Amino acid sequence: MRTSPHSFSTHPPYGPVHDEDEEPWEPPQHRRGGRRRRRNRFAGLPLAAKALVLLLAAAAFLVLADRWALLYAEHRTAGKLKDSLDLAAAPEVEIEGFPFLTQLLDGRIDEARVAVPDVAADRVSLAKVSATASDVRIEGAPLSVRGASVDEMNGEVLLSFEDLNRELGASQVTFTAQGRDRVLARGTLPVAGHDLKLSADARIRRSGPDGISTRIGGMRLDIGDLATYRPGTKPSQGLHLTRKSADAVRSSQRKLKSLFEVPELVDRLGVPPSTVQRALREESELASLAGTPRFVRALTGLNLIDVAMDHPALLKQLGLDPALLDGLSRLTRPALADRLALGFRLPELPDGAGELTLRDVRVERDGIRVELAGYGVSFGG
C-alpha cells in the first residue's frame, strides 16, 4: 500500500536511533590518552633510534662538562698567575683545543693565550702584555692542579701613546709616532708662570734583555715669538732671541744701547770697544752698526743665559720676564729629558720562574710595540 506524504513516521523525530547493544557515549580523555600516546611513541621507536637519542644526550652532557671544566681551569690559572707574578689584576686566560678534559687527563695543554692589562713598569704602565704558549705541562693533573710550566712562549708588549699622554702628560705633552724608532713629543710646559711651547723627539731602542730606553733629542722651548731655549752647553743651545726679536732690537735705539752697555755682550758680539763707544755717542754710527747682517746673526747666536744672570734688567729691555731665567736655569737637559723618557723594564719573575726577554722594538701608530719571548716559564706549584 502506498504511503501518503502527509502520513507520520513511527521513528523518533530527533537524533539517530541507537541499537540496544551499543556502548553508551563518553567524553574523550585527552590528557590520559596523550601521555599514553607519547609513551607508546618512544616505546615504539626502533632500538637503533633509542640508542642514537641516548648517545646524543650523553654527548651533550659531556660537551657541557668539558666547557665547564675549561672555564674553571681558566679561572684558576688566572688566579695563580696573579698571585705568582704579583699582578694588580687577574689576567685573561684562554685555553685552546677540544676536548679539554682529554688534555687535562694527559697533563698537557695544546695552546694557551694570556693577556695581562696595565702592568706597572717604572714610570709608565704597559697597556697590554700578551703571550701564547704551546705544549703547556700541567703539574698535578688531573686531580690536583698545582701549576704549569712551558719551555718557550712568544708574545708582545704594548706601551700605548694614550696611556703615555695620560701618565706623562701633566704638562699637556702628547706623544705621536714618527717612523719605526722615533716618537715626537709636542705640547706646553709651565715654567715660572709661563706656558712654553715644547717640542722634542725620542729615539727608541732595546736596552738589555728586558727593557727599552729612549734617547731624547731636539729639545726646544719657545717663549712666544721672542726667544727659544734649548737645554745644553753647546753654542747652539741656551736662550737665544728669535729673528723677529733681533729685528725688533735692531730697530730700537733704546734696546741697542742696553745691549752695548753690557761689556760681556759686546765681547760676545765681537764688536770692538772703540766702535761701541762711537755708536753710543752718534745715532748714525749706532744704526750703521746694527744694520749689518753680521750683527743680526751674532745677536741671534748670543746665549742670554750666560750674561743675564748678572744683568736681569737686560731681559726686561728685550721683552722677557726675568723670572724665566731662574726657571730655565733649573730646567737642565737631564731634567727635561727625564720628564720625556719613555723607557721601561719588564717586571722580574720570581726566582726559578723562568726568564722573559724583549726582542724587536718598533714604533706604531697606537704606541711602542715590543716582541716578547719567555723561556722555562712556570707558575704556581
Short mmCIF file of N, CA and C in Angstrom, two decimals, residues 192-336:
data_model
loop_
_atom_site.label_atom_id
_atom_site.label_comp_id
_atom_site.label_asym_id
_atom_site.label_seq_id
_atom_site.Cartn_x
_atom_site.Cartn_y
_atom_site.Cartn_z
N ALA A 192 107.85 79.08 35.42
CA ALA A 192 107.79 80.40 36.05
C ALA A 192 106.52 81.15 35.66
N GLY A 193 105.41 80.44 35.64
CA GLY A 193 104.13 81.08 35.34
C GLY A 193 103.87 81.29 33.86
N HIS A 194 104.74 80.82 33.00
CA HIS A 194 104.56 80.95 31.55
C HIS A 194 104.41 79.57 30.93
N ASP A 195 103.49 79.42 29.99
CA ASP A 195 103.33 78.17 29.25
C ASP A 195 104.20 78.23 28.00
N LEU A 196 105.30 77.48 28.04
CA LEU A 196 106.24 77.49 26.93
C LEU A 196 105.90 76.33 25.99
N LYS A 197 106.03 76.59 24.72
CA LYS A 197 105.76 75.56 23.70
C LYS A 197 106.93 74.59 23.64
N LEU A 198 106.64 73.31 23.85
CA LEU A 198 107.67 72.28 23.92
C LEU A 198 107.66 71.42 22.68
N SER A 199 108.85 71.06 22.20
CA SER A 199 108.99 70.08 21.13
C SER A 199 110.28 69.29 21.38
N ALA A 200 110.20 68.00 21.13
CA ALA A 200 111.35 67.11 21.32
C ALA A 200 111.06 65.82 20.57
N ASP A 201 112.09 65.00 20.40
CA ASP A 201 111.90 63.68 19.80
C ASP A 201 112.69 62.66 20.59
N ALA A 202 112.16 61.44 20.60
CA ALA A 202 112.78 60.35 21.36
C ALA A 202 113.09 59.20 20.43
N ARG A 203 114.32 58.72 20.47
CA ARG A 203 114.72 57.54 19.72
C ARG A 203 114.56 56.31 20.62
N ILE A 204 113.84 55.33 20.12
CA ILE A 204 113.51 54.14 20.91
C ILE A 204 114.44 52.99 20.52
N ARG A 205 114.99 52.32 21.51
CA ARG A 205 115.85 51.17 21.23
C ARG A 205 115.79 50.19 22.39
N ARG A 206 116.17 48.95 22.13
CA ARG A 206 116.16 47.93 23.17
C ARG A 206 117.35 48.15 24.09
N SER A 207 117.11 47.98 25.39
CA SER A 207 118.14 48.16 26.40
C SER A 207 118.23 46.89 27.23
N GLY A 208 119.22 46.06 26.92
CA GLY A 208 119.35 44.81 27.64
C GLY A 208 118.27 43.83 27.25
N PRO A 209 118.16 42.72 27.94
CA PRO A 209 117.20 41.69 27.56
C PRO A 209 115.77 41.98 27.98
N ASP A 210 115.55 42.94 28.91
CA ASP A 210 114.21 43.09 29.46
C ASP A 210 113.71 44.53 29.50
N GLY A 211 114.29 45.43 28.70
CA GLY A 211 113.82 46.81 28.74
C GLY A 211 114.11 47.57 27.47
N ILE A 212 113.54 48.76 27.36
CA ILE A 212 113.83 49.67 26.26
C ILE A 212 114.25 51.02 26.85
N SER A 213 115.02 51.77 26.08
CA SER A 213 115.48 53.08 26.52
C SER A 213 115.12 54.11 25.46
N THR A 214 115.14 55.36 25.85
CA THR A 214 114.84 56.45 24.92
C THR A 214 115.95 57.49 24.98
N ARG A 215 116.36 57.91 23.83
CA ARG A 215 117.35 58.98 23.73
C ARG A 215 116.63 60.24 23.28
N ILE A 216 116.53 61.22 24.17
CA ILE A 216 115.77 62.44 23.89
C ILE A 216 116.66 63.44 23.16
N GLY A 217 116.19 63.94 22.06
CA GLY A 217 116.93 64.93 21.29
C GLY A 217 115.99 66.01 20.76
N GLY A 218 116.61 67.06 20.19
CA GLY A 218 115.81 68.14 19.60
C GLY A 218 114.93 68.86 20.59
N MET A 219 115.34 68.91 21.88
CA MET A 219 114.52 69.58 22.89
C MET A 219 114.54 71.09 22.68
N ARG A 220 113.33 71.67 22.68
CA ARG A 220 113.23 73.09 22.40
C ARG A 220 112.00 73.67 23.11
N LEU A 221 112.19 74.82 23.75
CA LEU A 221 111.10 75.55 24.39
C LEU A 221 111.01 76.93 23.75
N ASP A 222 109.84 77.23 23.20
CA ASP A 222 109.63 78.53 22.55
C ASP A 222 108.91 79.47 23.50
N ILE A 223 109.52 80.63 23.77
CA ILE A 223 108.92 81.65 24.62
C ILE A 223 108.19 82.62 23.69
N GLY A 224 106.98 82.24 23.34
CA GLY A 224 106.24 83.01 22.35
C GLY A 224 107.05 83.11 21.07
N ASP A 225 107.10 84.31 20.49
CA ASP A 225 107.95 84.55 19.32
C ASP A 225 109.14 85.43 19.68
N LEU A 226 109.46 85.47 21.02
CA LEU A 226 110.56 86.31 21.47
C LEU A 226 111.89 85.57 21.49
N ALA A 227 111.89 84.37 22.06
CA ALA A 227 113.16 83.65 22.24
C ALA A 227 112.90 82.15 22.25
N THR A 228 113.99 81.40 22.12
CA THR A 228 113.95 79.94 22.14
C THR A 228 115.00 79.43 23.11
N TYR A 229 114.59 78.46 23.93
CA TYR A 229 115.53 77.86 24.89
C TYR A 229 115.76 76.41 24.52
N ARG A 230 117.04 76.04 24.37
CA ARG A 230 117.45 74.66 24.14
C ARG A 230 118.42 74.28 25.27
N PRO A 231 118.06 73.32 26.12
CA PRO A 231 118.94 72.97 27.24
C PRO A 231 120.23 72.35 26.75
N GLY A 232 121.33 72.73 27.36
CA GLY A 232 122.63 72.20 26.99
C GLY A 232 123.70 73.26 27.05
N THR A 233 124.92 72.84 26.75
CA THR A 233 126.06 73.75 26.84
C THR A 233 126.70 74.04 25.48
N LYS A 234 126.17 73.49 24.41
CA LYS A 234 126.74 73.76 23.10
C LYS A 234 126.40 75.18 22.66
N PRO A 235 127.17 75.74 21.70
CA PRO A 235 126.91 77.11 21.24
C PRO A 235 125.48 77.31 20.72
N SER A 236 124.93 76.27 20.11
CA SER A 236 123.58 76.40 19.56
C SER A 236 122.50 76.24 20.62
N GLN A 237 122.90 75.88 21.84
CA GLN A 237 121.95 75.67 22.93
C GLN A 237 121.94 76.87 23.85
N GLY A 238 120.98 76.89 24.78
CA GLY A 238 120.82 78.02 25.67
C GLY A 238 119.61 78.85 25.27
N LEU A 239 119.58 80.11 25.74
CA LEU A 239 118.47 81.02 25.47
C LEU A 239 118.88 81.99 24.37
N HIS A 240 118.16 81.95 23.25
CA HIS A 240 118.51 82.76 22.08
C HIS A 240 117.29 83.54 21.59
N LEU A 241 117.55 84.78 21.16
CA LEU A 241 116.49 85.57 20.56
C LEU A 241 116.11 85.00 19.21
N THR A 242 114.84 85.14 18.86
CA THR A 242 114.40 84.75 17.52
C THR A 242 114.80 85.84 16.53
N ARG A 243 114.67 85.53 15.26
CA ARG A 243 114.99 86.53 14.23
C ARG A 243 114.06 87.74 14.34
N LYS A 244 112.81 87.48 14.72
CA LYS A 244 111.86 88.58 14.88
C LYS A 244 112.28 89.50 16.01
N SER A 245 112.72 88.91 17.13
CA SER A 245 113.18 89.72 18.26
C SER A 245 114.45 90.48 17.92
N ALA A 246 115.35 89.83 17.18
CA ALA A 246 116.60 90.50 16.78
C ALA A 246 116.31 91.70 15.90
N ASP A 247 115.35 91.59 14.99
CA ASP A 247 114.98 92.72 14.15
C ASP A 247 114.37 93.85 14.98
N ALA A 248 113.59 93.45 16.03
CA ALA A 248 112.99 94.48 16.89
C ALA A 248 114.07 95.21 17.68
N VAL A 249 115.10 94.50 18.14
CA VAL A 249 116.20 95.13 18.87
C VAL A 249 116.98 96.06 17.93
N ARG A 250 117.21 95.62 16.73
CA ARG A 250 118.00 96.42 15.78
C ARG A 250 117.31 97.74 15.43
N SER A 251 115.99 97.74 15.46
CA SER A 251 115.26 98.95 15.09
C SER A 251 114.95 99.85 16.28
N SER A 252 115.43 99.49 17.46
CA SER A 252 115.17 100.31 18.66
C SER A 252 116.49 100.79 19.24
N GLN A 253 116.70 102.09 19.26
CA GLN A 253 117.93 102.65 19.81
C GLN A 253 118.04 102.36 21.31
N ARG A 254 116.92 102.40 22.00
CA ARG A 254 116.95 102.14 23.44
C ARG A 254 117.43 100.73 23.73
N LYS A 255 116.94 99.76 23.00
CA LYS A 255 117.34 98.37 23.22
C LYS A 255 118.80 98.16 22.80
N LEU A 256 119.21 98.81 21.71
CA LEU A 256 120.60 98.66 21.27
C LEU A 256 121.57 99.20 22.32
N LYS A 257 121.24 100.36 22.87
CA LYS A 257 122.13 100.93 23.88
C LYS A 257 122.20 100.05 25.12
N SER A 258 121.06 99.39 25.47
CA SER A 258 121.06 98.49 26.62
C SER A 258 122.01 97.32 26.38
N LEU A 259 122.07 96.85 25.14
CA LEU A 259 122.98 95.75 24.83
C LEU A 259 124.44 96.21 24.90
N PHE A 260 124.75 97.36 24.28
CA PHE A 260 126.14 97.80 24.19
C PHE A 260 126.68 98.30 25.52
N GLU A 261 125.82 98.53 26.50
CA GLU A 261 126.28 98.96 27.81
C GLU A 261 126.71 97.78 28.68
N VAL A 262 126.56 96.54 28.17
CA VAL A 262 126.99 95.35 28.91
C VAL A 262 128.27 94.83 28.25
N PRO A 263 129.41 94.98 28.91
CA PRO A 263 130.69 94.60 28.29
C PRO A 263 130.73 93.12 27.87
N GLU A 264 130.13 92.24 28.68
CA GLU A 264 130.16 90.81 28.31
C GLU A 264 129.46 90.56 26.97
N LEU A 265 128.36 91.28 26.73
CA LEU A 265 127.63 91.11 25.47
C LEU A 265 128.43 91.68 24.30
N VAL A 266 129.03 92.81 24.54
CA VAL A 266 129.84 93.43 23.47
C VAL A 266 130.96 92.49 23.06
N ASP A 267 131.60 91.91 24.05
CA ASP A 267 132.68 90.97 23.75
C ASP A 267 132.18 89.75 22.97
N ARG A 268 131.01 89.23 23.37
CA ARG A 268 130.46 88.06 22.69
C ARG A 268 129.96 88.39 21.29
N LEU A 269 129.51 89.64 21.12
CA LEU A 269 129.07 90.05 19.78
C LEU A 269 130.25 90.30 18.84
N GLY A 270 131.43 90.40 19.39
CA GLY A 270 132.61 90.59 18.56
C GLY A 270 132.76 92.00 18.01
N VAL A 271 132.21 92.98 18.74
CA VAL A 271 132.29 94.37 18.29
C VAL A 271 133.44 95.05 19.04
N PRO A 272 134.37 95.73 18.35
CA PRO A 272 135.48 96.41 19.03
C PRO A 272 134.97 97.49 19.97
N PRO A 273 135.62 97.68 21.11
CA PRO A 273 135.16 98.69 22.08
C PRO A 273 135.10 100.10 21.49
N SER A 274 136.08 100.44 20.63
CA SER A 274 136.07 101.78 20.03
C SER A 274 134.82 101.99 19.17
N THR A 275 134.42 100.96 18.45
CA THR A 275 133.21 101.06 17.62
C THR A 275 131.98 101.23 18.49
N VAL A 276 131.94 100.52 19.60
CA VAL A 276 130.81 100.63 20.51
C VAL A 276 130.72 102.05 21.07
N GLN A 277 131.87 102.64 21.45
CA GLN A 277 131.86 103.98 22.01
C GLN A 277 131.33 104.99 20.99
N ARG A 278 131.75 104.90 19.74
CA ARG A 278 131.25 105.82 18.72
C ARG A 278 129.76 105.63 18.51
N ALA A 279 129.31 104.33 18.54
CA ALA A 279 127.89 104.07 18.32
C ALA A 279 127.04 104.62 19.45
N LEU A 280 127.55 104.61 20.66
CA LEU A 280 126.78 105.14 21.78
C LEU A 280 126.73 106.67 21.74
N ARG A 281 127.74 107.31 21.09
CA ARG A 281 127.74 108.77 21.01
C ARG A 281 126.95 109.27 19.82
N GLU A 282 126.99 108.55 18.70
CA GLU A 282 126.35 109.02 17.48
C GLU A 282 125.30 108.01 17.01
N GLU A 283 124.07 108.50 16.80
CA GLU A 283 122.98 107.62 16.39
C GLU A 283 123.22 107.03 15.01
N SER A 284 123.88 107.80 14.13
CA SER A 284 124.14 107.29 12.78
C SER A 284 125.10 106.09 12.84
N GLU A 285 126.09 106.20 13.70
CA GLU A 285 127.02 105.08 13.87
C GLU A 285 126.31 103.86 14.48
N LEU A 286 125.38 104.11 15.39
CA LEU A 286 124.62 103.02 16.01
C LEU A 286 123.76 102.30 14.98
N ALA A 287 123.07 103.07 14.14
CA ALA A 287 122.22 102.47 13.12
C ALA A 287 123.06 101.72 12.09
N SER A 288 124.23 102.28 11.74
CA SER A 288 125.09 101.62 10.78
C SER A 288 125.62 100.29 11.33
N LEU A 289 125.98 100.28 12.61
CA LEU A 289 126.50 99.06 13.24
C LEU A 289 125.43 97.98 13.31
N ALA A 290 124.22 98.36 13.71
CA ALA A 290 123.15 97.38 13.88
C ALA A 290 122.53 96.96 12.56
N GLY A 291 122.80 97.68 11.50
CA GLY A 291 122.15 97.36 10.23
C GLY A 291 122.86 96.31 9.41
N THR A 292 123.97 95.81 9.85
CA THR A 292 124.70 94.81 9.08
C THR A 292 124.15 93.41 9.32
N PRO A 293 124.15 92.55 8.31
CA PRO A 293 123.69 91.15 8.51
C PRO A 293 124.52 90.42 9.55
N ARG A 294 125.80 90.79 9.67
CA ARG A 294 126.66 90.12 10.64
C ARG A 294 126.17 90.37 12.06
N PHE A 295 125.68 91.58 12.32
CA PHE A 295 125.21 91.92 13.66
C PHE A 295 123.96 91.10 14.02
N VAL A 296 123.05 90.95 13.08
CA VAL A 296 121.83 90.18 13.34
C VAL A 296 122.17 88.72 13.60
N ARG A 297 123.10 88.17 12.83
CA ARG A 297 123.49 86.77 13.07
C ARG A 297 124.14 86.62 14.44
N ALA A 298 124.98 87.55 14.80
CA ALA A 298 125.64 87.49 16.11
C ALA A 298 124.63 87.63 17.24
N LEU A 299 123.60 88.48 17.02
CA LEU A 299 122.61 88.71 18.05
C LEU A 299 121.74 87.46 18.28
N THR A 300 121.32 86.79 17.21
CA THR A 300 120.52 85.58 17.37
C THR A 300 121.36 84.41 17.90
N GLY A 301 122.68 84.46 17.72
CA GLY A 301 123.54 83.40 18.24
C GLY A 301 124.01 83.64 19.66
N LEU A 302 123.61 84.75 20.25
CA LEU A 302 124.04 85.11 21.60
C LEU A 302 123.23 84.33 22.63
N ASN A 303 123.92 83.64 23.55
CA ASN A 303 123.26 82.90 24.62
C ASN A 303 123.02 83.84 25.80
N LEU A 304 121.75 84.22 25.99
CA LEU A 304 121.43 85.19 27.03
C LEU A 304 121.54 84.61 28.43
N ILE A 305 121.50 83.29 28.56
CA ILE A 305 121.61 82.67 29.87
C ILE A 305 122.95 83.02 30.52
N ASP A 306 124.00 83.10 29.71
CA ASP A 306 125.35 83.31 30.25
C ASP A 306 125.53 84.69 30.86
N VAL A 307 124.81 85.68 30.37
CA VAL A 307 125.06 87.06 30.82
C VAL A 307 123.90 87.67 31.58
N ALA A 308 122.72 87.12 31.41
CA ALA A 308 121.55 87.74 32.03
C ALA A 308 121.50 87.54 33.53
N MET A 309 122.25 86.54 34.04
CA MET A 309 122.29 86.33 35.49
C MET A 309 122.74 87.61 36.22
N ASP A 310 123.74 88.24 35.66
CA ASP A 310 124.28 89.45 36.29
C ASP A 310 123.58 90.72 35.81
N HIS A 311 122.74 90.60 34.79
CA HIS A 311 122.06 91.78 34.23
C HIS A 311 120.59 91.45 33.96
N PRO A 312 119.80 91.20 35.02
CA PRO A 312 118.39 90.84 34.82
C PRO A 312 117.59 91.94 34.13
N ALA A 313 118.02 93.19 34.28
CA ALA A 313 117.29 94.28 33.62
C ALA A 313 117.37 94.17 32.11
N LEU A 314 118.43 93.51 31.63
CA LEU A 314 118.58 93.36 30.19
C LEU A 314 117.42 92.55 29.60
N LEU A 315 116.95 91.51 30.32
CA LEU A 315 115.83 90.71 29.82
C LEU A 315 114.58 91.56 29.68
N LYS A 316 114.36 92.47 30.64
CA LYS A 316 113.20 93.34 30.54
C LYS A 316 113.28 94.22 29.31
N GLN A 317 114.48 94.73 29.02
CA GLN A 317 114.66 95.53 27.82
C GLN A 317 114.35 94.74 26.56
N LEU A 318 114.61 93.46 26.62
CA LEU A 318 114.36 92.61 25.44
C LEU A 318 112.94 92.05 25.42
N GLY A 319 112.12 92.38 26.43
CA GLY A 319 110.74 91.92 26.46
C GLY A 319 110.54 90.58 27.14
N LEU A 320 111.55 90.12 27.91
CA LEU A 320 111.47 88.81 28.56
C LEU A 320 111.31 88.98 30.06
N ASP A 321 110.56 88.05 30.68
CA ASP A 321 110.36 88.06 32.12
C ASP A 321 111.61 87.53 32.81
N PRO A 322 112.24 88.31 33.71
CA PRO A 322 113.45 87.82 34.41
C PRO A 322 113.21 86.54 35.21
N ALA A 323 111.96 86.29 35.66
CA ALA A 323 111.68 85.07 36.42
C ALA A 323 111.91 83.83 35.56
N LEU A 324 111.81 83.97 34.25
CA LEU A 324 112.06 82.83 33.37
C LEU A 324 113.50 82.35 33.46
N LEU A 325 114.41 83.28 33.71
CA LEU A 325 115.81 82.91 33.72
C LEU A 325 116.10 81.89 34.80
N ASP A 326 115.54 82.11 35.99
CA ASP A 326 115.76 81.17 37.09
C ASP A 326 115.11 79.83 36.79
N GLY A 327 113.90 79.86 36.24
CA GLY A 327 113.21 78.61 35.92
C GLY A 327 113.92 77.82 34.84
N LEU A 328 114.40 78.50 33.82
CA LEU A 328 115.10 77.81 32.73
C LEU A 328 116.46 77.29 33.17
N SER A 329 117.12 78.01 34.08
CA SER A 329 118.43 77.54 34.54
C SER A 329 118.32 76.23 35.30
N ARG A 330 117.18 76.00 35.98
CA ARG A 330 116.97 74.72 36.67
C ARG A 330 116.47 73.62 35.74
N LEU A 331 115.96 74.00 34.60
CA LEU A 331 115.45 73.02 33.64
C LEU A 331 116.61 72.55 32.77
N THR A 332 117.50 71.77 33.37
CA THR A 332 118.67 71.29 32.65
C THR A 332 118.27 70.22 31.63
N ARG A 333 119.22 69.88 30.80
CA ARG A 333 118.96 68.87 29.79
C ARG A 333 118.58 67.52 30.41
N PRO A 334 119.32 67.02 31.42
CA PRO A 334 118.89 65.75 32.04
C PRO A 334 117.51 65.82 32.69
N ALA A 335 117.21 66.96 33.32
CA ALA A 335 115.92 67.09 33.99
C ALA A 335 114.77 67.07 32.98
N LEU A 336 114.93 67.77 31.87
CA LEU A 336 113.89 67.79 30.85
C LEU A 336 113.79 66.45 30.14
#
